[in-house]
mmCIF file of C-alpha atoms in Angstrom:
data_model
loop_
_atom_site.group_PDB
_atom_site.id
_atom_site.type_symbol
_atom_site.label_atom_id
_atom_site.label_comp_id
_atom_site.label_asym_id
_atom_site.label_seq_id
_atom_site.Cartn_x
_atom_site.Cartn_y
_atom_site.Cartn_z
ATOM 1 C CA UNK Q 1390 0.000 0.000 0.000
ATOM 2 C CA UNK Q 1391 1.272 3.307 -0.804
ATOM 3 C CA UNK Q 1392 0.909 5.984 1.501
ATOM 4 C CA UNK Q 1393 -1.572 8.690 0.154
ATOM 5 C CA UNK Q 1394 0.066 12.189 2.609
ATOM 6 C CA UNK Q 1395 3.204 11.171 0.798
ATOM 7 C CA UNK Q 1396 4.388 13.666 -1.960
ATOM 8 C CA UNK Q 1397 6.057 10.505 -4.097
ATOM 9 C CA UNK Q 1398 5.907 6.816 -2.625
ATOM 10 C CA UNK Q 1399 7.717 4.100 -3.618
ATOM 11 C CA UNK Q 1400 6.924 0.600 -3.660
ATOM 12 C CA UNK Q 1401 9.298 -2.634 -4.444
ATOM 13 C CA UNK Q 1402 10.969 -0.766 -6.714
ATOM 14 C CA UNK Q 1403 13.787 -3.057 -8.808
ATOM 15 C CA UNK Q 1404 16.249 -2.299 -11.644
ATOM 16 C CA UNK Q 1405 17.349 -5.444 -13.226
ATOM 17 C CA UNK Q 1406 19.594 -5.316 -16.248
ATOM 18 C CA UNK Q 1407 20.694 -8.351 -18.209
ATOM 19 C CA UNK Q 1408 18.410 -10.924 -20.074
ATOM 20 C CA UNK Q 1409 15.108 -11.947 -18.698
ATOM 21 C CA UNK Q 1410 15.347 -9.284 -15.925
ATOM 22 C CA UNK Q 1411 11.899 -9.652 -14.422
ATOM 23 C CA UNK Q 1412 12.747 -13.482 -13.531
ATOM 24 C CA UNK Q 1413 15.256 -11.857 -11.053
ATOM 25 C CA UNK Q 1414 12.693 -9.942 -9.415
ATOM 26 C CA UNK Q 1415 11.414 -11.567 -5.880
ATOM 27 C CA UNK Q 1416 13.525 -14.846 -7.011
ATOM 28 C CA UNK Q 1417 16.004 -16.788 -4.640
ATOM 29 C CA UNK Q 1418 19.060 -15.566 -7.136
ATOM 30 C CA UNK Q 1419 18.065 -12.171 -5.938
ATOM 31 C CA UNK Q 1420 19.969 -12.447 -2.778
ATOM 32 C CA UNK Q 1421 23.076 -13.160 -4.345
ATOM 33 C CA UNK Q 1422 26.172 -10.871 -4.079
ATOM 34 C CA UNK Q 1423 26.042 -8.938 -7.133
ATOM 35 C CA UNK Q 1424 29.322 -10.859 -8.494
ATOM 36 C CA UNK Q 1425 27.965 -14.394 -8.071
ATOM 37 C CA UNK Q 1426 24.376 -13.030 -9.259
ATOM 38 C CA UNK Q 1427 26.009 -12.069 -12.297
ATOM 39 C CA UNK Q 1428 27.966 -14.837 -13.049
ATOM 40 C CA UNK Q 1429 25.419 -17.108 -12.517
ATOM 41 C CA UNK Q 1430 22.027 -15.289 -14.491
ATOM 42 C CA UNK Q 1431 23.961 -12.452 -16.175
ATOM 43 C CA UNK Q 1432 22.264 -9.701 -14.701
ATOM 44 C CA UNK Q 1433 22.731 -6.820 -12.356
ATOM 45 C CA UNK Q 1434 20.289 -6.145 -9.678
ATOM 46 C CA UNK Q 1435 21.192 -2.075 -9.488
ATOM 47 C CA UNK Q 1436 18.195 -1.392 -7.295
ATOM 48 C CA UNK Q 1437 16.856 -4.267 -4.773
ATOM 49 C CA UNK Q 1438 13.170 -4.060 -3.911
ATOM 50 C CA UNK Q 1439 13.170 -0.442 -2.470
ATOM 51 C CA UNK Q 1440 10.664 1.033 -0.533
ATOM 52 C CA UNK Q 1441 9.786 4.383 1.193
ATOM 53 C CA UNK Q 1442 7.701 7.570 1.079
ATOM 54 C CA UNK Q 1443 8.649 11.138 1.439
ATOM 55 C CA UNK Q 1444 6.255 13.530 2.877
ATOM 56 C CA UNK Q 1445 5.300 17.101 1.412
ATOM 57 C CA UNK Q 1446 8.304 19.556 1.859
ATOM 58 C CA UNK Q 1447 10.651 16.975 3.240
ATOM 59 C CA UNK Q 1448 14.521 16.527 2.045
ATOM 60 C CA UNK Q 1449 15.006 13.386 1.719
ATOM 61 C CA UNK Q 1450 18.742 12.093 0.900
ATOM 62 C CA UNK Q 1451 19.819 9.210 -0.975
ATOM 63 C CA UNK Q 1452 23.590 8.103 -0.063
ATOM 64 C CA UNK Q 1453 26.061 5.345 -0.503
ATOM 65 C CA UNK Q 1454 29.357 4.423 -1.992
ATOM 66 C CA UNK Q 1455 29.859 4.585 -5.982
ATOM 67 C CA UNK Q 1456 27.997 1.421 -7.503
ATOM 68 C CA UNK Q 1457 25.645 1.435 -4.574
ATOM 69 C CA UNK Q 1458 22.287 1.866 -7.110
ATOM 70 C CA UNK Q 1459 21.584 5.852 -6.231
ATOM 71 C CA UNK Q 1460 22.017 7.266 -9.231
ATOM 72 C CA UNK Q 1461 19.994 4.526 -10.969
ATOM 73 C CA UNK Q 1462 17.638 4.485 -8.413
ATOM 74 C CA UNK Q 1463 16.823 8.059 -9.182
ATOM 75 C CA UNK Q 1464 17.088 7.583 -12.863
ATOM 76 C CA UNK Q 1465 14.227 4.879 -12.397
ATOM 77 C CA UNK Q 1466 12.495 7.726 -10.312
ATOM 78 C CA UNK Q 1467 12.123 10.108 -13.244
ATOM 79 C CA UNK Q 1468 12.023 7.174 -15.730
ATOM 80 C CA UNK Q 1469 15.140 8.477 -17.469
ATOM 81 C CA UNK Q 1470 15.698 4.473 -16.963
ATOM 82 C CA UNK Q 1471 12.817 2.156 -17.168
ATOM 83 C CA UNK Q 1472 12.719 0.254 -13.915
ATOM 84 C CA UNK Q 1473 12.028 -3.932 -14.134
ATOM 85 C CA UNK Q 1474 9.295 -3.358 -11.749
ATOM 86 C CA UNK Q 1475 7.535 -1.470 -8.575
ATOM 87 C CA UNK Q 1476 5.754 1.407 -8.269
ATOM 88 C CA UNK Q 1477 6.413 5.310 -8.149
ATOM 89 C CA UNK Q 1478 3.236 7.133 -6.974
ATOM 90 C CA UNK Q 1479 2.779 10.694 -7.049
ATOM 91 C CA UNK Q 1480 -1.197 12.277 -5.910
ATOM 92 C CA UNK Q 1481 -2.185 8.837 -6.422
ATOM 93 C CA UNK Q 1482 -0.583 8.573 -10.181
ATOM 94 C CA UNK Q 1483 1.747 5.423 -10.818
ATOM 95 C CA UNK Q 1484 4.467 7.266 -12.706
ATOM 96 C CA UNK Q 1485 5.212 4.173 -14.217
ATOM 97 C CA UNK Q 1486 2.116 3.461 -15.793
ATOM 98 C CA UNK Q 1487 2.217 6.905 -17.594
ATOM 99 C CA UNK Q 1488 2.202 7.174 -21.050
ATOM 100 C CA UNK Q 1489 5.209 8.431 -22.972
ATOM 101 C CA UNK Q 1490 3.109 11.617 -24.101
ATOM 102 C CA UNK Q 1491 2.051 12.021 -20.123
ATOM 103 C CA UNK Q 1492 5.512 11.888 -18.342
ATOM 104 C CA UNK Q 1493 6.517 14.330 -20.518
ATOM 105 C CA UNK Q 1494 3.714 16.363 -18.899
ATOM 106 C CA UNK Q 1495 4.853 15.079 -15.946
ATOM 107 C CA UNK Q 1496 8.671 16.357 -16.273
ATOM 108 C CA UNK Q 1497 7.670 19.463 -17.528
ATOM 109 C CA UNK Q 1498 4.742 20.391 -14.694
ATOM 110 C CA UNK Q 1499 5.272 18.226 -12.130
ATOM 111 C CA UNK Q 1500 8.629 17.006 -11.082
ATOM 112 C CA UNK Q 1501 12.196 18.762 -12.172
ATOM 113 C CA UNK Q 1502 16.063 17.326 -12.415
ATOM 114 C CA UNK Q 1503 19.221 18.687 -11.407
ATOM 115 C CA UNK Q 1504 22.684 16.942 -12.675
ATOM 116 C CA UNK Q 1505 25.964 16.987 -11.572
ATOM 117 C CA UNK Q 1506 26.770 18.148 -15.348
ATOM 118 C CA UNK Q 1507 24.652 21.201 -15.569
ATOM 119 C CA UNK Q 1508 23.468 20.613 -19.145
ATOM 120 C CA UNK Q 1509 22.886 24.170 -19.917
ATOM 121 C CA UNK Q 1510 22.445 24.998 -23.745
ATOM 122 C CA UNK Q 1511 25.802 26.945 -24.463
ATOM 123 C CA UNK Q 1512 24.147 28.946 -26.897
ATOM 124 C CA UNK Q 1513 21.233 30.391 -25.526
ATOM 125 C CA UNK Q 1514 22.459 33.158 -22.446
ATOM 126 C CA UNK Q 1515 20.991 32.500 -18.787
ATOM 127 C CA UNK Q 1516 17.481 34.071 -19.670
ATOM 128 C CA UNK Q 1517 16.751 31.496 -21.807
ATOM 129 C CA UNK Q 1518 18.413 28.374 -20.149
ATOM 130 C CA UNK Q 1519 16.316 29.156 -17.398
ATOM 131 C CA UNK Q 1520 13.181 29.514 -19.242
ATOM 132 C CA UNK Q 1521 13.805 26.623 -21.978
ATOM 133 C CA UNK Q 1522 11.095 24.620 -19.693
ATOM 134 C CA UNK Q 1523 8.630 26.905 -20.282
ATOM 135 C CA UNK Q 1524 9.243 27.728 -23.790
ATOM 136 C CA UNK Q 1525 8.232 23.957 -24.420
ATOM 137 C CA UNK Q 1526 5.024 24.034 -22.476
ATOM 138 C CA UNK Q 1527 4.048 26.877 -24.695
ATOM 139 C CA UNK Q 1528 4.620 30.173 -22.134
ATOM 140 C CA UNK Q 1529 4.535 33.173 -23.995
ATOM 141 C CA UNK Q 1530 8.180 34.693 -24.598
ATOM 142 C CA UNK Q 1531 7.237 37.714 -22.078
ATOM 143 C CA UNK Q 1532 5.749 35.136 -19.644
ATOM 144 C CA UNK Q 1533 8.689 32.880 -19.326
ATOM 145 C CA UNK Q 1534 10.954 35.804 -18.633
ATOM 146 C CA UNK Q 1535 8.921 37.140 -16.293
ATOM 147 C CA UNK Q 1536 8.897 33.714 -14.898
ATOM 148 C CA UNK Q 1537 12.840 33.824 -15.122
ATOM 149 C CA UNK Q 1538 13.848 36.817 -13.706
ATOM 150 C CA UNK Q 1539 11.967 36.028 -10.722
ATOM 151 C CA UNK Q 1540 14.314 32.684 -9.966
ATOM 152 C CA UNK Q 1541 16.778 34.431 -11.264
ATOM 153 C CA UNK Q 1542 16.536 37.173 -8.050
ATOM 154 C CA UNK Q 1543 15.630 34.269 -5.948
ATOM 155 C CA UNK Q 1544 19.316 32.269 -6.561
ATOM 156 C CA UNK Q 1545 21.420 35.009 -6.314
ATOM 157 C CA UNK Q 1546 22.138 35.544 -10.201
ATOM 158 C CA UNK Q 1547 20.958 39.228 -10.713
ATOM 159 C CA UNK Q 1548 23.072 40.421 -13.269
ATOM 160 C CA UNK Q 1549 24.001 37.792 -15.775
ATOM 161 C CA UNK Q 1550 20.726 37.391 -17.162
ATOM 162 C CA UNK Q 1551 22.357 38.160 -20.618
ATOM 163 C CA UNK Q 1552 25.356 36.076 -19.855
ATOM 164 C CA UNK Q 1553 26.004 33.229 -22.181
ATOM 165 C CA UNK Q 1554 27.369 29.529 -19.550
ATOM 166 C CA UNK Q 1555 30.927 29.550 -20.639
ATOM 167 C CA UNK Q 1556 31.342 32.995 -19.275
ATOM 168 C CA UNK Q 1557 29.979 31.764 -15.783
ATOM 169 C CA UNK Q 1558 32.284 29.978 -13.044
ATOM 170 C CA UNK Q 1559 30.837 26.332 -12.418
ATOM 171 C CA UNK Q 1560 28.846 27.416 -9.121
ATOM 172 C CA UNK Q 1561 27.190 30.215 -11.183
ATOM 173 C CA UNK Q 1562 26.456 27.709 -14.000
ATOM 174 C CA UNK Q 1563 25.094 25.414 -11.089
ATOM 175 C CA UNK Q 1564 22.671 28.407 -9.631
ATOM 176 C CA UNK Q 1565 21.689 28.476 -13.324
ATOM 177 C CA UNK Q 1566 20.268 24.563 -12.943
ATOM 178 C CA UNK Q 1567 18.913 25.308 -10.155
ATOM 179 C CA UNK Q 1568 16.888 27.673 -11.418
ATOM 180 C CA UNK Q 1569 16.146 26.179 -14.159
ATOM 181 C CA UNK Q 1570 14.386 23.442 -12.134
ATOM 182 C CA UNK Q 1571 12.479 26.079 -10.387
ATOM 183 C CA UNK Q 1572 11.020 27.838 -12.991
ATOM 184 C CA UNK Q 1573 8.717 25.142 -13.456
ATOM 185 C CA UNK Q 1574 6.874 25.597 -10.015
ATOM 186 C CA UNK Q 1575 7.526 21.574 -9.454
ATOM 187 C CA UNK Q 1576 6.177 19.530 -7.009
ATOM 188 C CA UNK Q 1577 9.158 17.442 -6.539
ATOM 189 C CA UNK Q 1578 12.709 18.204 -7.436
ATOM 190 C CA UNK Q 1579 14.923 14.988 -7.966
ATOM 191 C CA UNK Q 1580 19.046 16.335 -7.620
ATOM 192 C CA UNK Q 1581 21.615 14.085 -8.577
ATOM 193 C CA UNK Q 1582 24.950 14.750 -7.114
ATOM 194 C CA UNK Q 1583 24.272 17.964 -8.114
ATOM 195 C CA UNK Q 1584 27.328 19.907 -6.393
ATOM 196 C CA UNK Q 1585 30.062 16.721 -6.467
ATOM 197 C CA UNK Q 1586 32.115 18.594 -9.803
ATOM 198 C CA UNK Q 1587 32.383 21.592 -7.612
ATOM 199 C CA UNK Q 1588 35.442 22.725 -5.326
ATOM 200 C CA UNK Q 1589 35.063 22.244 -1.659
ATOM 201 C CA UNK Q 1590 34.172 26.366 -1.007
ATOM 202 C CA UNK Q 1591 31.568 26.197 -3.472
ATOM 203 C CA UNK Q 1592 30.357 23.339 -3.038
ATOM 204 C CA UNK Q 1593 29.441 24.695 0.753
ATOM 205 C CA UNK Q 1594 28.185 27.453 -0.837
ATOM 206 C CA UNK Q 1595 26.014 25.712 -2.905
ATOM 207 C CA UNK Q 1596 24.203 23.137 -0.122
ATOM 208 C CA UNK Q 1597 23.752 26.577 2.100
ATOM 209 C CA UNK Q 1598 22.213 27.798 -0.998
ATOM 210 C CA UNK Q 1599 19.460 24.159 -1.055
ATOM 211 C CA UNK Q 1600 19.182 24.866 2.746
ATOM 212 C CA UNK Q 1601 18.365 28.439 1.761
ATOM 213 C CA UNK Q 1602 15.691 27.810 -0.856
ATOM 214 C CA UNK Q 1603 14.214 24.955 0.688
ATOM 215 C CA UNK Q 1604 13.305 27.432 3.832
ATOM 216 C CA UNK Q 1605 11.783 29.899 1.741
ATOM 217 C CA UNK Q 1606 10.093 27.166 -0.512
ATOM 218 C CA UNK Q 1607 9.114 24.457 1.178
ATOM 219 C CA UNK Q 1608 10.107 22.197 -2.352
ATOM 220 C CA UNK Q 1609 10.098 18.302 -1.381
ATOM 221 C CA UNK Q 1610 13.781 17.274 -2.207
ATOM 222 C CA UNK Q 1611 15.409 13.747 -3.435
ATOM 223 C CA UNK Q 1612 19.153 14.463 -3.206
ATOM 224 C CA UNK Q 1613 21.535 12.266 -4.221
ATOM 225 C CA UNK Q 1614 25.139 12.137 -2.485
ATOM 226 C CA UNK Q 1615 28.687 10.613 -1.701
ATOM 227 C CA UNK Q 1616 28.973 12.758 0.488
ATOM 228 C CA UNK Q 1617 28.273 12.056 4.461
ATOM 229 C CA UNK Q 1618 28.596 15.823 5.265
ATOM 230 C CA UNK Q 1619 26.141 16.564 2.364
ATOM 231 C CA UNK Q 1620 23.824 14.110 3.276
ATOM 232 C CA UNK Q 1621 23.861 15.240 7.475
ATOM 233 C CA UNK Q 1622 23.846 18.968 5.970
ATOM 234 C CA UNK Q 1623 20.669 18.207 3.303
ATOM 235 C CA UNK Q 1624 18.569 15.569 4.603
ATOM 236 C CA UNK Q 1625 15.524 15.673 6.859
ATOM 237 C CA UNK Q 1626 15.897 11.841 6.802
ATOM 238 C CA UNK Q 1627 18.749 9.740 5.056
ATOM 239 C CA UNK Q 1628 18.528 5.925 3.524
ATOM 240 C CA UNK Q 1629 21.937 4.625 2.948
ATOM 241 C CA UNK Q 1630 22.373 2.219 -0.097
ATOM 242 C CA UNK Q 1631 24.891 -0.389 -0.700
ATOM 243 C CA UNK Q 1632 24.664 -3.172 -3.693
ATOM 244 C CA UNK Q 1633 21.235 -1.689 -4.235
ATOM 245 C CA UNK Q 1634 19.290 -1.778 -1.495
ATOM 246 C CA UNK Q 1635 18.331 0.109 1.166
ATOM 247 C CA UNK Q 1636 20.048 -0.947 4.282
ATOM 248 C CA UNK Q 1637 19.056 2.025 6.594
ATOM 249 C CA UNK Q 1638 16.914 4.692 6.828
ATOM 250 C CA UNK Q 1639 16.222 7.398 9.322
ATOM 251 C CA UNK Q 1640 17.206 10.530 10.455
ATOM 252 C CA UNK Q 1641 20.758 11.848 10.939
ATOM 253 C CA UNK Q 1642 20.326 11.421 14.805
ATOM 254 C CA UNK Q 1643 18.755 7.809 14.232
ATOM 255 C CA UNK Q 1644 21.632 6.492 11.731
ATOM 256 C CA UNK Q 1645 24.523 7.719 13.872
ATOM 257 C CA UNK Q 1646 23.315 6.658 17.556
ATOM 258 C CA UNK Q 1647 21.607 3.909 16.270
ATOM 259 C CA UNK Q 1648 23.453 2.219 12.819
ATOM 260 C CA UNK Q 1649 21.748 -1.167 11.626
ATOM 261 C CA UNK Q 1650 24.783 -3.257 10.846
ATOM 262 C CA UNK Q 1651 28.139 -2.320 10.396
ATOM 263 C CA UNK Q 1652 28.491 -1.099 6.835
ATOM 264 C CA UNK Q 1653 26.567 2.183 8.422
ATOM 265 C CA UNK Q 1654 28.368 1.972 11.320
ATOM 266 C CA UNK Q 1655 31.526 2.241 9.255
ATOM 267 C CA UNK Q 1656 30.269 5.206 6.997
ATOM 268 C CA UNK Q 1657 28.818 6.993 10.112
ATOM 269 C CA UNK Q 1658 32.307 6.708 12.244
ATOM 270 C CA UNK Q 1659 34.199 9.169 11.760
ATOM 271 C CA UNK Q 1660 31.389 12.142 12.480
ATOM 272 C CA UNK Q 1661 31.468 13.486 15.756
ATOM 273 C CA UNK Q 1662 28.397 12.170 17.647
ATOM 274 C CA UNK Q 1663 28.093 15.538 19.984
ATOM 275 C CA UNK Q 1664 27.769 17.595 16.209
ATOM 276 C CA UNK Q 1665 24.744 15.607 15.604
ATOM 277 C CA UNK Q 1666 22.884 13.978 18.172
ATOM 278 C CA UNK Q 1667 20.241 15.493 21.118
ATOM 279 C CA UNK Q 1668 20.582 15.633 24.700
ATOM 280 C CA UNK Q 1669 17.782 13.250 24.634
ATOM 281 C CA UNK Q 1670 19.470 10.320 22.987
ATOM 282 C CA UNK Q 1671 22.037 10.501 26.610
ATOM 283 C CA UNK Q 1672 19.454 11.695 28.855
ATOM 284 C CA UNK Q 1673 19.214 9.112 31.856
ATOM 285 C CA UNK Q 1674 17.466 9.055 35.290
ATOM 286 C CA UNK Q 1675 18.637 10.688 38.352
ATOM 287 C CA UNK Q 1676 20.919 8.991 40.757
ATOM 288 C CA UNK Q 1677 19.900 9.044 44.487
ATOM 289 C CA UNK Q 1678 23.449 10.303 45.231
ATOM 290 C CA UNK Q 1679 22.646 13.476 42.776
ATOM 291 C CA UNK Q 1680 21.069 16.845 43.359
ATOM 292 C CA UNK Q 1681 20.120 18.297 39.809
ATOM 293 C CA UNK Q 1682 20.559 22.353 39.302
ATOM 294 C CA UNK Q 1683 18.304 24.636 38.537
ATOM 295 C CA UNK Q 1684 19.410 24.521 34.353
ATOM 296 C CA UNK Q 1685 17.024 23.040 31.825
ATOM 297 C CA UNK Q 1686 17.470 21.936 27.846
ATOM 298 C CA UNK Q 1687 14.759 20.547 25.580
ATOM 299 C CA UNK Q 1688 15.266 17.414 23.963
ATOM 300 C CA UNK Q 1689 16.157 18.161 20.929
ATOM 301 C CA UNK Q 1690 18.955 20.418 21.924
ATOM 302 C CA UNK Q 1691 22.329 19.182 20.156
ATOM 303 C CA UNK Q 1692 25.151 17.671 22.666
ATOM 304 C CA UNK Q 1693 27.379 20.137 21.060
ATOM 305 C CA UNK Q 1694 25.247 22.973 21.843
ATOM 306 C CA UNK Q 1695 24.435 22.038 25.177
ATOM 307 C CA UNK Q 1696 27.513 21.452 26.734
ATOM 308 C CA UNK Q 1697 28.410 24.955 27.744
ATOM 309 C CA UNK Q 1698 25.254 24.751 30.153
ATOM 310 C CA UNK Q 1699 25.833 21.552 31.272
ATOM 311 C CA UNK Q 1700 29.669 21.627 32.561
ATOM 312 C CA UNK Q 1701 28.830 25.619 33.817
ATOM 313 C CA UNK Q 1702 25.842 24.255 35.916
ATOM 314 C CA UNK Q 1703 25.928 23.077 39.700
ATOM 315 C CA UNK Q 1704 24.513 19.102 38.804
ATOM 316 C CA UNK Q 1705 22.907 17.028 36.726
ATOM 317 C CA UNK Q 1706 20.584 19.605 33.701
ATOM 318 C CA UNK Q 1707 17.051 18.329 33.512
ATOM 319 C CA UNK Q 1708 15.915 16.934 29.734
ATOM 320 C CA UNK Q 1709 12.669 18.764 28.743
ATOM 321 C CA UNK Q 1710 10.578 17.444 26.453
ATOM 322 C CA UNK Q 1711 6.607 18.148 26.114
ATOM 323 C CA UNK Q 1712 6.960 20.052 29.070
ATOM 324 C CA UNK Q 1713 7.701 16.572 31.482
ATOM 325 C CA UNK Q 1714 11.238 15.659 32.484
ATOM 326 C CA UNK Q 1715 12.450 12.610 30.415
ATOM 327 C CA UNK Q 1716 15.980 12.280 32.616
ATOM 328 C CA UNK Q 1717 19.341 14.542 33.083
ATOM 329 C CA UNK Q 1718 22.674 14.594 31.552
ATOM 330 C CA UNK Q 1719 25.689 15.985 33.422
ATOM 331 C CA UNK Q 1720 29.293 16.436 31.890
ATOM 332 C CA UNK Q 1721 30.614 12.815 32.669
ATOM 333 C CA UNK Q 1722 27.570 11.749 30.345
ATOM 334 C CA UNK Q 1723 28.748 14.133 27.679
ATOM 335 C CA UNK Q 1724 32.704 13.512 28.511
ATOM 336 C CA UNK Q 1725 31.931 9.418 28.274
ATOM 337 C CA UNK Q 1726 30.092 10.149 24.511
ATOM 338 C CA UNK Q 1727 33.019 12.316 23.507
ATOM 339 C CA UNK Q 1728 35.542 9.762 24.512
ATOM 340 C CA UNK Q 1729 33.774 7.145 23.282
ATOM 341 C CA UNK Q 1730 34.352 8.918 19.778
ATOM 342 C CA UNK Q 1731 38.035 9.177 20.602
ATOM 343 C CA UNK Q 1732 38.248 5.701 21.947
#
């Protein structure tokens, strides 16, 4: 059953390629590592039987290694690849039932791409890269730039409306696919490694730029990453991927203090655990022997954040959280996570 608040829901989603690729779908062979699947049917299962929903508004990050299945898996999203099977439901419309002449409705309406290569039209100058979307649908020439120049002043690229892409530096070029995927109005915007060509200042830049628009739009988000930082930066929730399938999926807090195996504890280790989770994942009761202070922190305050109150108060700092008392934390609790980190 898909899940009708969700802005897209997927459902057993697979990606087979090789011959006969639906007989690899559900079968025993299935489970295979992908080396002995392929040796013994000839195919590759890119993307395993993946499931999940993401609500209106919500950033939700794809991440894992290179040849983990998230770039296909988004590729089958926007049915730039045909997946083997599944379902991809968006307002209760399976995208993959849509006819040829209907998706590309959909893709120009409905749902919008970003790539890591920007795949701007070097001969038409910002104006028009940004509006090429709507010059298909039919929007009047005035329209469309209308249209343009708004996204235009809402990425930051006031001023090189009549610039041609060569003449832009490759963050500018990538403000220019983002806005290009804007212009639209979309529902859903599907971004593919979008900032991974980039050098390391811009490619900040850039993801404060997402965090930026995604405040002051509200767009639901599937972003696509490497990138652990990205992904903790980006993501309201995260699902890791590795030989194309979902292992986890949660939020940052959830993955880190909690990993499922040890191929997530492995990705997850080296990020500081005070950076990312709450008080309330350490909170713990009071000991007889303690006498709490007066200090307070709700439970969603970050360790990191918190521990200026905590080691400057008298005892233990009461967790808040819906008004009750769900435990304290005191330095040694924060001290013990830190060195556990070291350790």
């Amino acid at each position: 059953m898909t899940n009708s608040s969700s802005a897209i829901s997927v459902r057993n989603l697979w990606q087979v390629f090789g011959p006969n690729p639906e007989k690899i779908v559900d079968s025993p062979d299935a489970a295979l590592p992908r080396a002995e699947l392929r040796e013994k049917t000839g195919n590759t299962a890119a993307v395993r039987d993946v499931s999940f929903d993401v609500a209106p508004g919500e950033v939700f990050v794809v991440m894992g290694l290179s040849g983990s299945g998230k770039s296909t898996l988004v590729r089958c999203l926007t049915r730039l690849i045909e997946p083997t099977s599944g379902h991809i439901v968006m307002d209760g419309e399976d995208i993959l039932e849509a006819s040829q002449s209907r998706l590309r409705e959909l893709r120009r309406t409905r749902f919008s791409m970003v790539f890591q290569n920007f795949g701007l039209l070097p001969h038409r100058k910002v104006i028009d890269n940004i509006s090429y979307a709507l010059e298909i649908n039919g929007v009047s020439k005035e329209k469309r730039h209308a249209r343009a120049r708004e996204v235009i002043d809402l990425v930051g690229l006031e001023g090189f409306e009549q610039a041609y892409p060569e003449q832009l530096s490759g963050g500018m070029q990538q403000r220019v696919g983002l806005a290009r995927a804007l212009a639209v109005d979309p529902e859903v915007m599907f971004l593919d490694e979008p900032f991974s060509a980039l050098d390391p200042l811009i490619r900040r830049d850039m993801q404060t730029e997402v965090i930026r628009l995604h405040r002051e739009l509200g767009k639901t988000m599937i972003f696509i990453t490497h990138d652990l930082d990205e992904a903790l930066k980006l993501g309201d929730r995260i699902a890791i991927m590795r030989d194309g399938a979902v292992v986890q999926m949660g939020t940052a807090e959830q993955l880190i203090g909690n990993p499922a195996d040890e191929y997530v504890a492995d990705f997850t280790r080296d990020i500081p655990k005070s950076h990312v989770l709450s008080v309330r994942s350490i909170a713990r009761p009071l000991k007889d022997s303690e006498l709490p202070s007066q200090a307070t922190l709700p439970a969603n305050t970050i360790i990191r954040d918190a521990t200026e109150i905590v080691l400057n108060s008298s005892g233990p700092v009461q967790v808040i959280e819906n008004g009750n008392s769900i435990g304290v934390i005191s330095a040694n609790d924060i001290l013990r996570l830190i060195g556990g980190i070291q350790g």
